[in-house]
Short mmCIF file of C-alpha atoms in Angstrom, two decimals:
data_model
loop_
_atom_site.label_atom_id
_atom_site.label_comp_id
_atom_site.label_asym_id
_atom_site.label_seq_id
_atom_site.Cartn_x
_atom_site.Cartn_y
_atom_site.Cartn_z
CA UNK E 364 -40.59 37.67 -30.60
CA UNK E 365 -44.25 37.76 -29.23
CA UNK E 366 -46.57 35.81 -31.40
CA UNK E 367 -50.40 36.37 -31.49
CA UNK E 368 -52.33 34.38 -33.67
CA UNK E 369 -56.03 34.74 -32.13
CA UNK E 370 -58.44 37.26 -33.40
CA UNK E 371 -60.08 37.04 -29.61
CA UNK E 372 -56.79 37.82 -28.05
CA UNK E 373 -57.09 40.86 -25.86
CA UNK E 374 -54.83 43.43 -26.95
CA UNK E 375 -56.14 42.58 -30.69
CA UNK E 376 -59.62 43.48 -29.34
CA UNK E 377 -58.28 46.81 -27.93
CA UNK E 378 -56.72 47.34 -31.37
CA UNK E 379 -60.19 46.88 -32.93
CA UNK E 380 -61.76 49.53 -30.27
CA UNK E 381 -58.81 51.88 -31.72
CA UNK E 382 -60.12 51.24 -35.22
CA UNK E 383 -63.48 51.55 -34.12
CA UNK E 384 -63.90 54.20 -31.45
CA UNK E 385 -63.15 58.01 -30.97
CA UNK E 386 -63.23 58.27 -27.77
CA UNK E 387 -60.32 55.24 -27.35
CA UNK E 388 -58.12 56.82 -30.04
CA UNK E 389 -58.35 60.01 -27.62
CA UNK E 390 -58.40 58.44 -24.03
CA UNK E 391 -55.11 56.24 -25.48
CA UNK E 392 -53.56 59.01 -27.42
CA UNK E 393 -52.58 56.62 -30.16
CA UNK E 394 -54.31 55.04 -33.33
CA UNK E 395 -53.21 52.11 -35.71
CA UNK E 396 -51.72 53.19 -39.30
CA UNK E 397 -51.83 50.38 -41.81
CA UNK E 398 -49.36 49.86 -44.89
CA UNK E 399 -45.48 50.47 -45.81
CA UNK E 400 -45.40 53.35 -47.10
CA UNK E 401 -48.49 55.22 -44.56
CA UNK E 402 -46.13 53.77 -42.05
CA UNK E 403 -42.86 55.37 -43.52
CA UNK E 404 -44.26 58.64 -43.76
CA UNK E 405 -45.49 58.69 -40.12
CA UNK E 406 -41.70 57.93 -38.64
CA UNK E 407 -40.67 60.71 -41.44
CA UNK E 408 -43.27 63.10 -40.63
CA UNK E 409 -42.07 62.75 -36.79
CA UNK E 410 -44.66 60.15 -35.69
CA UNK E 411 -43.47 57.83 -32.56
CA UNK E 412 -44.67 54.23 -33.60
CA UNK E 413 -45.01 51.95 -30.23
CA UNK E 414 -45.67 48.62 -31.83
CA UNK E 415 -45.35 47.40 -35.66
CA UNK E 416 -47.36 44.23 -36.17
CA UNK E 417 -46.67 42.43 -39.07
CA UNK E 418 -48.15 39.23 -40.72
CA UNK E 419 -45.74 36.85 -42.74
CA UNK E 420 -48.45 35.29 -44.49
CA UNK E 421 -50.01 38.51 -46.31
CA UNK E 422 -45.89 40.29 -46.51
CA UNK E 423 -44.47 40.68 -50.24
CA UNK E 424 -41.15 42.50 -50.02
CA UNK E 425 -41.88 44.06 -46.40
CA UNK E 426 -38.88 43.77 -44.46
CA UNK E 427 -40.16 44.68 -41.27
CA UNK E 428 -36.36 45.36 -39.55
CA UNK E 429 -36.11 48.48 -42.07
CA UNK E 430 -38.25 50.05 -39.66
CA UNK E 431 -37.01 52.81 -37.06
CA UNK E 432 -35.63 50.72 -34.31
CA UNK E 433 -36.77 52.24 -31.42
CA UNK E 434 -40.70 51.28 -32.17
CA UNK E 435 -41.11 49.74 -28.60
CA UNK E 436 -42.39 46.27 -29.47
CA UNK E 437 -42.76 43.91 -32.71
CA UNK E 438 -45.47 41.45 -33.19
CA UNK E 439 -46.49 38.84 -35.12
CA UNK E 440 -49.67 37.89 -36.42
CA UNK E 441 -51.50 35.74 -38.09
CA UNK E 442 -53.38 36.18 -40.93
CA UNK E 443 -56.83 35.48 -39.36
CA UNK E 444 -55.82 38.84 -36.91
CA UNK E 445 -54.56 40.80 -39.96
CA UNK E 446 -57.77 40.15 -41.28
CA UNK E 447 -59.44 41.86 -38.66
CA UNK E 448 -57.39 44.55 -38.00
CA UNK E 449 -56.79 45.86 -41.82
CA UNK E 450 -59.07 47.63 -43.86
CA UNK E 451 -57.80 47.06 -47.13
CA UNK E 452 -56.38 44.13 -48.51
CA UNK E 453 -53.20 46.02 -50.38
CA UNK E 454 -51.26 46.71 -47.13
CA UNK E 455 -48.45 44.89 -47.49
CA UNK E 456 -49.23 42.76 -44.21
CA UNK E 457 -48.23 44.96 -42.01
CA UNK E 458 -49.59 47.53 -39.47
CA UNK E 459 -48.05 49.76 -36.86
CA UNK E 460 -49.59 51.24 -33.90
CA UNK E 461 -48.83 54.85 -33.66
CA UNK E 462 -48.71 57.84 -30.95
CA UNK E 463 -50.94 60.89 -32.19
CA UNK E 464 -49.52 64.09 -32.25
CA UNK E 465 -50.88 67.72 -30.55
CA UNK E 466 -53.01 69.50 -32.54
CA UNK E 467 -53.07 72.85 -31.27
CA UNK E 468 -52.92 75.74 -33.18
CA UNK E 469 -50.46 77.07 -30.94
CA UNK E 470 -48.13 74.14 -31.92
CA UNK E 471 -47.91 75.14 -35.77
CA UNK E 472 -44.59 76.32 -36.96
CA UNK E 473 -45.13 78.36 -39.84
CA UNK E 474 -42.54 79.47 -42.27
CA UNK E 475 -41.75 83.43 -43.03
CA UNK E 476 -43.80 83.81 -45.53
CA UNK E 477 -46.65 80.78 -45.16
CA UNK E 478 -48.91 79.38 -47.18
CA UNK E 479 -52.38 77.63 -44.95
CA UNK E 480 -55.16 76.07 -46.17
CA UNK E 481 -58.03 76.02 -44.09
CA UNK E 482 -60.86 73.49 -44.10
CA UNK E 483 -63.99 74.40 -42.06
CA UNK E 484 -66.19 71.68 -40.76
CA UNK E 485 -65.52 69.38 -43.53
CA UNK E 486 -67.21 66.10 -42.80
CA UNK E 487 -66.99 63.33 -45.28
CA UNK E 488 -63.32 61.23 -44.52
CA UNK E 489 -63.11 61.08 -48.28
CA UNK E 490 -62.95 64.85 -48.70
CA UNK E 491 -60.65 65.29 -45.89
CA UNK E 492 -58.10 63.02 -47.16
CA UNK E 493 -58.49 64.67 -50.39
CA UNK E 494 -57.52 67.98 -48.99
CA UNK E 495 -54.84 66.74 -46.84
CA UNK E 496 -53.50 65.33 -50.32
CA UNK E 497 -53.86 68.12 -51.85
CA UNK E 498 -51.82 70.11 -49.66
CA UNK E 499 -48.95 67.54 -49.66
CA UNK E 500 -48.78 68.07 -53.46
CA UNK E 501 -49.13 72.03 -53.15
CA UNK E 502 -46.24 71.77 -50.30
CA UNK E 503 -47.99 73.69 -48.36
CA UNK E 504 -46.76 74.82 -44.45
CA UNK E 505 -50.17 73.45 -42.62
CA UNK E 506 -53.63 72.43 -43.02
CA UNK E 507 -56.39 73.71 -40.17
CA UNK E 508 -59.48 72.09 -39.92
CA UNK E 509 -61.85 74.53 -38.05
CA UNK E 510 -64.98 73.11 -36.33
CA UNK E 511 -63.73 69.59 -37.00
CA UNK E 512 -66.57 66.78 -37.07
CA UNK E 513 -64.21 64.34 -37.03
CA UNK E 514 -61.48 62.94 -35.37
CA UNK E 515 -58.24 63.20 -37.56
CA UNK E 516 -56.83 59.67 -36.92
CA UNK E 517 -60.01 58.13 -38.01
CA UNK E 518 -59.01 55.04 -40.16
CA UNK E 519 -60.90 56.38 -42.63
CA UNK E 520 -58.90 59.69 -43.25
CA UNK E 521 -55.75 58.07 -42.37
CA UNK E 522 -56.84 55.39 -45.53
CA UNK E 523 -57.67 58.09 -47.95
CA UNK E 524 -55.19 60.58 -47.08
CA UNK E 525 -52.70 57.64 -48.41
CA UNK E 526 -50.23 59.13 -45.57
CA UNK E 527 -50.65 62.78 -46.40
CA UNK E 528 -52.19 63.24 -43.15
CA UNK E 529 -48.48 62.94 -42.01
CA UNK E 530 -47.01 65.06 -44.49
CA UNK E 531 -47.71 68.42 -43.33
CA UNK E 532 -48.75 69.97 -40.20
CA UNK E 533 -52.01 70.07 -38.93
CA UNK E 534 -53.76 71.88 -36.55
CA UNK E 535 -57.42 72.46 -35.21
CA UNK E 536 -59.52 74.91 -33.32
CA UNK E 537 -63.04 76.71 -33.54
CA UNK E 538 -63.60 79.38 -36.18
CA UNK E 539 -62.83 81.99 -33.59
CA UNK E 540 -59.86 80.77 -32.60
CA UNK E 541 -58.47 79.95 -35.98
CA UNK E 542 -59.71 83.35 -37.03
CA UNK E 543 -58.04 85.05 -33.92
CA UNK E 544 -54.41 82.93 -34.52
CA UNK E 545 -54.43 84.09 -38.28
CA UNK E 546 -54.78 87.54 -37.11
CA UNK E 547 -52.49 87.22 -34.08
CA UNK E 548 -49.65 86.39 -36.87
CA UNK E 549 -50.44 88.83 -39.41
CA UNK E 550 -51.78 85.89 -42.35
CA UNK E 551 -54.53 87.48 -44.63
CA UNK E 552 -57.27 85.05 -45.54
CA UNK E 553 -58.76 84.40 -48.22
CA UNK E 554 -62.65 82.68 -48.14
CA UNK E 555 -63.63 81.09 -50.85
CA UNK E 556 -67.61 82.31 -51.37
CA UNK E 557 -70.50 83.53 -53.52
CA UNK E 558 -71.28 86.40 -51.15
CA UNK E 559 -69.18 89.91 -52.03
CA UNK E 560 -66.56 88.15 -53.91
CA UNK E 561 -63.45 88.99 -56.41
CA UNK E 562 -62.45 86.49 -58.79
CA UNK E 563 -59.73 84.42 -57.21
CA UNK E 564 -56.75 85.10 -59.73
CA UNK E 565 -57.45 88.75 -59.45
CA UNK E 566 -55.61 88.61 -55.88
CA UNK E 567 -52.29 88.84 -54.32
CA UNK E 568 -51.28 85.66 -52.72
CA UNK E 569 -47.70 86.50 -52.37
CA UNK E 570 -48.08 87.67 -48.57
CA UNK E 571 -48.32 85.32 -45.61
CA UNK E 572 -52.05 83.91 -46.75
CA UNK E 573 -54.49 81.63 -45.64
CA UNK E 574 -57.32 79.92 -48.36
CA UNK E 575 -60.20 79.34 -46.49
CA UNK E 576 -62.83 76.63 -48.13
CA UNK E 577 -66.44 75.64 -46.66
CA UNK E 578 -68.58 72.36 -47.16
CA UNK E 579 -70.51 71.91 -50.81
CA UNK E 580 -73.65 71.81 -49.05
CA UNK E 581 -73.54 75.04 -47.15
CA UNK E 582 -70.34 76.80 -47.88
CA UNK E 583 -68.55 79.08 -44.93
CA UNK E 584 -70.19 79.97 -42.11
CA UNK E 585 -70.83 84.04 -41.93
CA UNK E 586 -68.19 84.37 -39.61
CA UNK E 587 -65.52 83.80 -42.49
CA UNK E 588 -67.68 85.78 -45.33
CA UNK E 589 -67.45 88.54 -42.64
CA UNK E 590 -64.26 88.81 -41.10
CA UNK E 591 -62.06 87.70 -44.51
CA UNK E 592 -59.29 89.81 -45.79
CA UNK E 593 -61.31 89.43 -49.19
CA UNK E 594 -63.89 86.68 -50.54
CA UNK E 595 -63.03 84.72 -53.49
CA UNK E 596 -64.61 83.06 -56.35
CA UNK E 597 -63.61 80.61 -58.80
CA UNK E 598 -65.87 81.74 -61.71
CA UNK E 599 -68.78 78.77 -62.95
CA UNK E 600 -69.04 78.08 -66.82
CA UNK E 601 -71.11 75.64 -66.55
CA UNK E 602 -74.80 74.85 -64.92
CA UNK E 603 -73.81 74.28 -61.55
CA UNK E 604 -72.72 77.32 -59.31
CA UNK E 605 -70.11 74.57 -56.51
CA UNK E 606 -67.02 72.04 -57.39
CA UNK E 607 -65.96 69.64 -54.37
CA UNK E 608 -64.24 71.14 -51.84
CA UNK E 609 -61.04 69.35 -52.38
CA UNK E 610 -60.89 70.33 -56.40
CA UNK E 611 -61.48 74.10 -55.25
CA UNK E 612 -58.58 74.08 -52.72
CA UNK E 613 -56.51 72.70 -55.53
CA UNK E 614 -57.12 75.23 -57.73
CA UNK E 615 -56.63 78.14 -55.42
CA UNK E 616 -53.45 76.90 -53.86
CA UNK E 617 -52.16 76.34 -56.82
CA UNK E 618 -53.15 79.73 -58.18
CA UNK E 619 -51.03 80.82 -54.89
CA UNK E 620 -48.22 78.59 -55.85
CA UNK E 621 -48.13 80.15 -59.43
CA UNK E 622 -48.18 83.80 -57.90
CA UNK E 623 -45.03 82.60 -55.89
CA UNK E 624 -43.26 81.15 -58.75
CA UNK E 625 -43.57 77.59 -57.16
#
């Protein structure tokens, strides 16, 4: 088995550009998951993996075999290239890199009756990987980012996602687009806003729906306020008049969910 024990080898230097760089995750098509259990959920969530590195040093209870067998190659590594590869020191020792998936809205496959949550231009990692965790635990059919400012397999949403990000289907596009898909397969939509709004348990989420949710800082663009099936609010009691984005998707998925009996 191929041994690399150098932090200044090569291909560990590419894997650091994959970590690092945008533009590499996209001209490669492929990006570098770190952990067990990230790792699982990628092969279950229909993720090719093309290497698995793993470092015996740092590996408690890993057994690296129990992984899909036809992940192309298997290194090893030492602990001064784990080191420099992994973000986190909880990982388990190992690390896979993995083969990004299409993200075309044209690629969704959406139940009869679907639920979507839709994300637009959300920016900080941290929030996106809340969402995307959110809408593992809501079991929701997809997630749409539209107007993404970020690339998806960015380490960073990958990390706080804690695997969601391979849990349910994902999709982006521009506001128009996602706007003219939604309406192309008959989903109402649902943006959550202060403008012209109901109170969000006052509607019917029992259809084929779409919840639409904007930054804190400057909410949904007017393209969403204007072209919505109906604005929603989740009512303020206290001083402040916004929640974070990822605790206001909760609450009106789950507010969905309830309306479909779960």
């Amino acid at each position: 088995m191929k041994q690399i024990t150098s932090a200044q080898n090569p291909y560990i230097k590419s894997l650091v550009q994959l970590q690092e760089k945008a533009k590499t995750r996209k001209q490669t098509g492929t990006f570098l998951i770190e952990g067990k259990r990230e790792i699982e959920l990628a092969i279950k969530g229909g993720y090719i993996l093309k290497t698995l590195l793993f470092c015996p040093e740092v590996m408690q209870n890993v057994d690296y075999q129990n992984f899909d067998s036809s992940i192309v190659e298997k290194i090893e590594i030492s602990k001064e290239v784990y080191q420099k590869l992994a973000y986190r020191d909880t990982t388990e020792g190992i690390l896979a890199v993995a083969q990004s998936k299409s993200l075309h809205l044209s690629d969704l496959k959406l139940s009869k009756n679907p639920l979507v949550l839709i994300a637009e231009a959300p920016e900080k990692p941290g929030n996106i990987g809340a969402l995307l965790r959110t809408a593992d635990a809501a079991n929701i059919d997809a997630v749409i980012i539209a107007n993404p400012k970020s690339d998806l397999y960015n380490p960073n949403i990958v990390r706080s996602s804690v695997g969601c990000l391979f849990t349910r289907q994902i999709a982006t596009g521009t506001s128009e687009e996602v706007i003219a898909f939604l309406k192309e397969n008959q989903i109402a939509f649902y943006s959550a806003t202060l403008q012209n709004s109901n109170e969000y348990h006052k509607v019917d989420y029992t259809t084929p729906t779409a919840i639409v949710v904007g930054t804190e800082a400057t909410g949904l663009t007017e393209i969403w306020r204007r072209e919505s099936t109906q604005n929603i609010i989740i009512p303020m009691q206290g001083e402040i008049d916004s929640m974070n984005v990822s605790v206001a998707a909760a609450i009106l998925l789950f507010e969905a969910k309830r309306q479909r009996g779960f």
